[in-house]
Amino acid sequence: MAVAVQLIVSGLALGSIYALLALSLVIIHKATDVVKFSQGEMAMIGTFAVSPGWARSTFPSWC
């Protein structure tokens, strides 16, 4: 039962991240009428900035 709750919470968290990224792309497209994919670059910079600390943390690897 605990695993099911963890999977549901993890799925909701991941889905909300996807929804926020999609919403930001739509807002920028509606405001400028140009599709800008530079947001992916900023997401990668954030990922690379966080990953060394995440690797040293005590969080399980599946989080």
PDB file of N, CA and C in Angstrom:
ATOM      1  N   MET A   1       0.824  -1.196   0.000  1.00  0.00           N
ATOM      2  CA  MET A   1       0.000   0.000   0.000  1.00  0.00           C
ATOM      3  C   MET A   1       0.865   1.257   0.000  1.00  0.00           C
ATOM      4  N   ALA A   2       1.957   1.222   0.753  1.00  0.00           N
ATOM      5  CA  ALA A   2       2.828   2.390   0.818  1.00  0.00           C
ATOM      6  C   ALA A   2       3.490   2.658  -0.525  1.00  0.00           C
ATOM      7  N   VAL A   3       3.800   1.593  -1.241  1.00  0.00           N
ATOM      8  CA  VAL A   3       4.419   1.755  -2.558  1.00  0.00           C
ATOM      9  C   VAL A   3       3.434   2.405  -3.522  1.00  0.00           C
ATOM     10  N   ALA A   4       2.177   2.013  -3.441  1.00  0.00           N
ATOM     11  CA  ALA A   4       1.158   2.597  -4.315  1.00  0.00           C
ATOM     12  C   ALA A   4       0.996   4.093  -4.042  1.00  0.00           C
ATOM     13  N   VAL A   5       1.005   4.466  -2.786  1.00  0.00           N
ATOM     14  CA  VAL A   5       0.888   5.889  -2.434  1.00  0.00           C
ATOM     15  C   VAL A   5       2.097   6.657  -2.943  1.00  0.00           C
ATOM     16  N   GLN A   6       3.283   6.085  -2.796  1.00  0.00           N
ATOM     17  CA  GLN A   6       4.489   6.738  -3.294  1.00  0.00           C
ATOM     18  C   GLN A   6       4.440   6.901  -4.806  1.00  0.00           C
ATOM     19  N   LEU A   7       3.969   5.890  -5.511  1.00  0.00           N
ATOM     20  CA  LEU A   7       3.864   5.979  -6.969  1.00  0.00           C
ATOM     21  C   LEU A   7       2.854   7.026  -7.396  1.00  0.00           C
ATOM     22  N   ILE A   8       1.743   7.113  -6.689  1.00  0.00           N
ATOM     23  CA  ILE A   8       0.729   8.114  -7.015  1.00  0.00           C
ATOM     24  C   ILE A   8       1.269   9.518  -6.785  1.00  0.00           C
ATOM     25  N   VAL A   9       1.907   9.737  -5.657  1.00  0.00           N
ATOM     26  CA  VAL A   9       2.460  11.059  -5.354  1.00  0.00           C
ATOM     27  C   VAL A   9       3.565  11.417  -6.338  1.00  0.00           C
ATOM     28  N   SER A  10       4.420  10.455  -6.643  1.00  0.00           N
ATOM     29  CA  SER A  10       5.494  10.701  -7.599  1.00  0.00           C
ATOM     30  C   SER A  10       4.935  11.007  -8.984  1.00  0.00           C
ATOM     31  N   GLY A  11       3.916  10.289  -9.399  1.00  0.00           N
ATOM     32  CA  GLY A  11       3.295  10.546 -10.693  1.00  0.00           C
ATOM     33  C   GLY A  11       2.631  11.906 -10.757  1.00  0.00           C
ATOM     34  N   LEU A  12       1.964  12.297  -9.684  1.00  0.00           N
ATOM     35  CA  LEU A  12       1.345  13.620  -9.643  1.00  0.00           C
ATOM     36  C   LEU A  12       2.388  14.730  -9.680  1.00  0.00           C
ATOM     37  N   ALA A  13       3.493  14.533  -8.975  1.00  0.00           N
ATOM     38  CA  ALA A  13       4.555  15.533  -8.975  1.00  0.00           C
ATOM     39  C   ALA A  13       5.168  15.671 -10.365  1.00  0.00           C
ATOM     40  N   LEU A  14       5.451  14.551 -11.009  1.00  0.00           N
ATOM     41  CA  LEU A  14       6.034  14.592 -12.344  1.00  0.00           C
ATOM     42  C   LEU A  14       5.055  15.184 -13.351  1.00  0.00           C
ATOM     43  N   GLY A  15       3.801  14.827 -13.238  1.00  0.00           N
ATOM     44  CA  GLY A  15       2.794  15.394 -14.121  1.00  0.00           C
ATOM     45  C   GLY A  15       2.632  16.891 -13.942  1.00  0.00           C
ATOM     46  N   SER A  16       2.730  17.369 -12.713  1.00  0.00           N
ATOM     47  CA  SER A  16       2.617  18.809 -12.496  1.00  0.00           C
ATOM     48  C   SER A  16       3.817  19.556 -13.058  1.00  0.00           C
ATOM     49  N   ILE A  17       4.992  18.941 -13.014  1.00  0.00           N
ATOM     50  CA  ILE A  17       6.172  19.563 -13.623  1.00  0.00           C
ATOM     51  C   ILE A  17       5.989  19.656 -15.136  1.00  0.00           C
ATOM     52  N   TYR A  18       5.518  18.578 -15.756  1.00  0.00           N
ATOM     53  CA  TYR A  18       5.253  18.607 -17.195  1.00  0.00           C
ATOM     54  C   TYR A  18       4.210  19.665 -17.542  1.00  0.00           C
ATOM     55  N   ALA A  19       3.186  19.776 -16.720  1.00  0.00           N
ATOM     56  CA  ALA A  19       2.133  20.760 -16.982  1.00  0.00           C
ATOM     57  C   ALA A  19       2.668  22.184 -16.862  1.00  0.00           C
ATOM     58  N   LEU A  20       3.517  22.443 -15.887  1.00  0.00           N
ATOM     59  CA  LEU A  20       4.096  23.780 -15.735  1.00  0.00           C
ATOM     60  C   LEU A  20       5.001  24.130 -16.911  1.00  0.00           C
ATOM     61  N   LEU A  21       5.782  23.164 -17.381  1.00  0.00           N
ATOM     62  CA  LEU A  21       6.636  23.424 -18.538  1.00  0.00           C
ATOM     63  C   LEU A  21       5.796  23.699 -19.783  1.00  0.00           C
ATOM     64  N   ALA A  22       4.745  22.924 -19.985  1.00  0.00           N
ATOM     65  CA  ALA A  22       3.868  23.142 -21.135  1.00  0.00           C
ATOM     66  C   ALA A  22       3.164  24.489 -21.034  1.00  0.00           C
ATOM     67  N   LEU A  23       2.723  24.846 -19.845  1.00  0.00           N
ATOM     68  CA  LEU A  23       2.054  26.124 -19.654  1.00  0.00           C
ATOM     69  C   LEU A  23       2.993  27.292 -19.930  1.00  0.00           C
ATOM     70  N   SER A  24       4.232  27.176 -19.507  1.00  0.00           N
ATOM     71  CA  SER A  24       5.182  28.259 -19.762  1.00  0.00           C
ATOM     72  C   SER A  24       5.464  28.399 -21.250  1.00  0.00           C
ATOM     73  N   LEU A  25       5.543  27.275 -21.980  1.00  0.00           N
ATOM     74  CA  LEU A  25       5.717  27.367 -23.433  1.00  0.00           C
ATOM     75  C   LEU A  25       4.526  28.046 -24.096  1.00  0.00           C
ATOM     76  N   VAL A  26       3.328  27.734 -23.654  1.00  0.00           N
ATOM     77  CA  VAL A  26       2.125  28.337 -24.223  1.00  0.00           C
ATOM     78  C   VAL A  26       2.074  29.826 -23.927  1.00  0.00           C
ATOM     79  N   ILE A  27       2.403  30.214 -22.710  1.00  0.00           N
ATOM     80  CA  ILE A  27       2.367  31.635 -22.344  1.00  0.00           C
ATOM     81  C   ILE A  27       3.363  32.431 -23.183  1.00  0.00           C
ATOM     82  N   ILE A  28       4.566  31.907 -23.344  1.00  0.00           N
ATOM     83  CA  ILE A  28       5.569  32.611 -24.148  1.00  0.00           C
ATOM     84  C   ILE A  28       5.136  32.661 -25.609  1.00  0.00           C
ATOM     85  N   HIS A  29       4.575  31.572 -26.123  1.00  0.00           N
ATOM     86  CA  HIS A  29       4.131  31.566 -27.517  1.00  0.00           C
ATOM     87  C   HIS A  29       2.995  32.554 -27.742  1.00  0.00           C
ATOM     88  N   LYS A  30       2.050  32.619 -26.825  1.00  0.00           N
ATOM     89  CA  LYS A  30       0.928  33.553 -26.976  1.00  0.00           C
ATOM     90  C   LYS A  30       1.377  35.011 -26.852  1.00  0.00           C
ATOM     91  N   ALA A  31       2.385  35.256 -26.022  1.00  0.00           N
ATOM     92  CA  ALA A  31       2.836  36.631 -25.813  1.00  0.00           C
ATOM     93  C   ALA A  31       3.697  37.133 -26.967  1.00  0.00           C
ATOM     94  N   THR A  32       4.503  36.258 -27.567  1.00  0.00           N
ATOM     95  CA  THR A  32       5.455  36.712 -28.578  1.00  0.00           C
ATOM     96  C   THR A  32       5.177  36.184 -29.974  1.00  0.00           C
ATOM     97  N   ASP A  33       4.270  35.225 -30.123  1.00  0.00           N
ATOM     98  CA  ASP A  33       4.002  34.554 -31.396  1.00  0.00           C
ATOM     99  C   ASP A  33       5.239  33.898 -31.983  1.00  0.00           C
ATOM    100  N   VAL A  34       6.182  33.542 -31.135  1.00  0.00           N
ATOM    101  CA  VAL A  34       7.389  32.832 -31.545  1.00  0.00           C
ATOM    102  C   VAL A  34       7.571  31.647 -30.603  1.00  0.00           C
ATOM    103  N   VAL A  35       7.883  30.503 -31.184  1.00  0.00           N
ATOM    104  CA  VAL A  35       8.146  29.331 -30.355  1.00  0.00           C
ATOM    105  C   VAL A  35       9.610  29.390 -29.922  1.00  0.00           C
ATOM    106  N   LYS A  36       9.829  29.471 -28.626  1.00  0.00           N
ATOM    107  CA  LYS A  36      11.193  29.558 -28.100  1.00  0.00           C
ATOM    108  C   LYS A  36      11.511  28.287 -27.329  1.00  0.00           C
ATOM    109  N   PHE A  37      12.517  27.596 -27.779  1.00  0.00           N
ATOM    110  CA  PHE A  37      12.913  26.360 -27.131  1.00  0.00           C
ATOM    111  C   PHE A  37      14.096  26.570 -26.186  1.00  0.00           C
ATOM    112  N   SER A  38      14.429  27.794 -25.887  1.00  0.00           N
ATOM    113  CA  SER A  38      15.540  28.056 -24.973  1.00  0.00           C
ATOM    114  C   SER A  38      15.185  27.690 -23.536  1.00  0.00           C
ATOM    115  N   GLN A  39      13.919  27.434 -23.255  1.00  0.00           N
ATOM    116  CA  GLN A  39      13.539  27.018 -21.909  1.00  0.00           C
ATOM    117  C   GLN A  39      14.127  25.664 -21.576  1.00  0.00           C
ATOM    118  N   GLY A  40      14.279  24.821 -22.566  1.00  0.00           N
ATOM    119  CA  GLY A  40      14.920  23.532 -22.339  1.00  0.00           C
ATOM    120  C   GLY A  40      16.358  23.703 -21.895  1.00  0.00           C
ATOM    121  N   GLU A  41      17.017  24.687 -22.462  1.00  0.00           N
ATOM    122  CA  GLU A  41      18.391  24.973 -22.067  1.00  0.00           C
ATOM    123  C   GLU A  41      18.449  25.425 -20.610  1.00  0.00           C
ATOM    124  N   MET A  42      17.524  26.261 -20.209  1.00  0.00           N
ATOM    125  CA  MET A  42      17.503  26.713 -18.817  1.00  0.00           C
ATOM    126  C   MET A  42      17.170  25.559 -17.876  1.00  0.00           C
ATOM    127  N   ALA A  43      16.303  24.643 -18.300  1.00  0.00           N
ATOM    128  CA  ALA A  43      15.992  23.479 -17.473  1.00  0.00           C
ATOM    129  C   ALA A  43      17.222  22.592 -17.315  1.00  0.00           C
ATOM    130  N   MET A  44      17.994  22.449 -18.374  1.00  0.00           N
ATOM    131  CA  MET A  44      19.214  21.637 -18.293  1.00  0.00           C
ATOM    132  C   MET A  44      20.255  22.285 -17.380  1.00  0.00           C
ATOM    133  N   ILE A  45      20.351  23.602 -17.426  1.00  0.00           N
ATOM    134  CA  ILE A  45      21.279  24.293 -16.523  1.00  0.00           C
ATOM    135  C   ILE A  45      20.864  24.048 -15.075  1.00  0.00           C
ATOM    136  N   GLY A  46      19.578  24.121 -14.792  1.00  0.00           N
ATOM    137  CA  GLY A  46      19.087  23.833 -13.443  1.00  0.00           C
ATOM    138  C   GLY A  46      19.345  22.392 -13.040  1.00  0.00           C
ATOM    139  N   THR A  47      19.171  21.476 -13.993  1.00  0.00           N
ATOM    140  CA  THR A  47      19.426  20.063 -13.711  1.00  0.00           C
ATOM    141  C   THR A  47      20.894  19.828 -13.399  1.00  0.00           C
ATOM    142  N   PHE A  48      21.766  20.410 -14.199  1.00  0.00           N
ATOM    143  CA  PHE A  48      23.197  20.238 -13.958  1.00  0.00           C
ATOM    144  C   PHE A  48      23.636  20.905 -12.653  1.00  0.00           C
ATOM    145  N   ALA A  49      22.960  21.969 -12.261  1.00  0.00           N
ATOM    146  CA  ALA A  49      23.312  22.634 -11.009  1.00  0.00           C
ATOM    147  C   ALA A  49      22.876  21.818  -9.795  1.00  0.00           C
ATOM    148  N   VAL A  50      21.754  21.117  -9.908  1.00  0.00           N
ATOM    149  CA  VAL A  50      21.204  20.383  -8.775  1.00  0.00           C
ATOM    150  C   VAL A  50      21.779  18.977  -8.660  1.00  0.00           C
ATOM    151  N   SER A  51      22.159  18.370  -9.777  1.00  0.00           N
ATOM    152  CA  SER A  51      22.539  16.950  -9.764  1.00  0.00           C
ATOM    153  C   SER A  51      23.726  16.605  -8.868  1.00  0.00           C
ATOM    154  N   PRO A  52      24.784  17.427  -8.740  1.00  0.00           N
ATOM    155  CA  PRO A  52      25.854  17.037  -7.806  1.00  0.00           C
ATOM    156  C   PRO A  52      25.381  16.966  -6.352  1.00  0.00           C
ATOM    157  N   GLY A  53      24.549  17.906  -5.946  1.00  0.00           N
ATOM    158  CA  GLY A  53      24.026  17.878  -4.581  1.00  0.00           C
ATOM    159  C   GLY A  53      23.061  16.731  -4.374  1.00  0.00           C
ATOM    160  N   TRP A  54      22.291  16.410  -5.396  1.00  0.00           N
ATOM    161  CA  TRP A  54      21.341  15.298  -5.308  1.00  0.00           C
ATOM    162  C   TRP A  54      22.091  13.982  -5.163  1.00  0.00           C
ATOM    163  N   ALA A  55      23.206  13.850  -5.879  1.00  0.00           N
ATOM    164  CA  ALA A  55      23.987  12.612  -5.825  1.00  0.00           C
ATOM    165  C   ALA A  55      24.593  12.408  -4.432  1.00  0.00           C
ATOM    166  N   ARG A  56      24.918  13.481  -3.744  1.00  0.00           N
ATOM    167  CA  ARG A  56      25.519  13.378  -2.407  1.00  0.00           C
ATOM    168  C   ARG A  56      24.482  13.279  -1.295  1.00  0.00           C
ATOM    169  N   SER A  57      23.224  13.491  -1.629  1.00  0.00           N
ATOM    170  CA  SER A  57      22.197  13.500  -0.592  1.00  0.00           C
ATOM    171  C   SER A  57      21.828  12.076  -0.191  1.00  0.00           C
ATOM    172  N   THR A  58      20.959  11.998   0.785  1.00  0.00           N
ATOM    173  CA  THR A  58      20.532  10.692   1.289  1.00  0.00           C
ATOM    174  C   THR A  58      19.218  10.243   0.666  1.00  0.00           C
ATOM    175  N   PHE A  59      18.722  10.967  -0.336  1.00  0.00           N
ATOM    176  CA  PHE A  59      17.492  10.579  -1.016  1.00  0.00           C
ATOM    177  C   PHE A  59      17.721   9.289  -1.791  1.00  0.00           C
ATOM    178  N   PRO A  60      16.729   8.437  -1.872  1.00  0.00           N
ATOM    179  CA  PRO A  60      16.885   7.241  -2.696  1.00  0.00           C
ATOM    180  C   PRO A  60      17.004   7.628  -4.172  1.00  0.00           C
ATOM    181  N   SER A  61      17.620   6.783  -4.962  1.00  0.00           N
ATOM    182  CA  SER A  61      17.895   7.126  -6.353  1.00  0.00           C
ATOM    183  C   SER A  61      16.650   7.185  -7.219  1.00  0.00           C
ATOM    184  N   TRP A  62      15.551   6.600  -6.798  1.00  0.00           N
ATOM    185  CA  TRP A  62      14.337   6.600  -7.616  1.00  0.00           C
ATOM    186  C   TRP A  62      13.529   7.871  -7.486  1.00  0.00           C
ATOM    187  N   CYS A  63      13.864   8.763  -6.534  1.00  0.00           N
ATOM    188  CA  CYS A  63      13.104  10.002  -6.352  1.00  0.00           C
ATOM    189  C   CYS A  63      13.264  10.929  -7.519  1.00  0.00           C
TER     190      CYS A  63
END
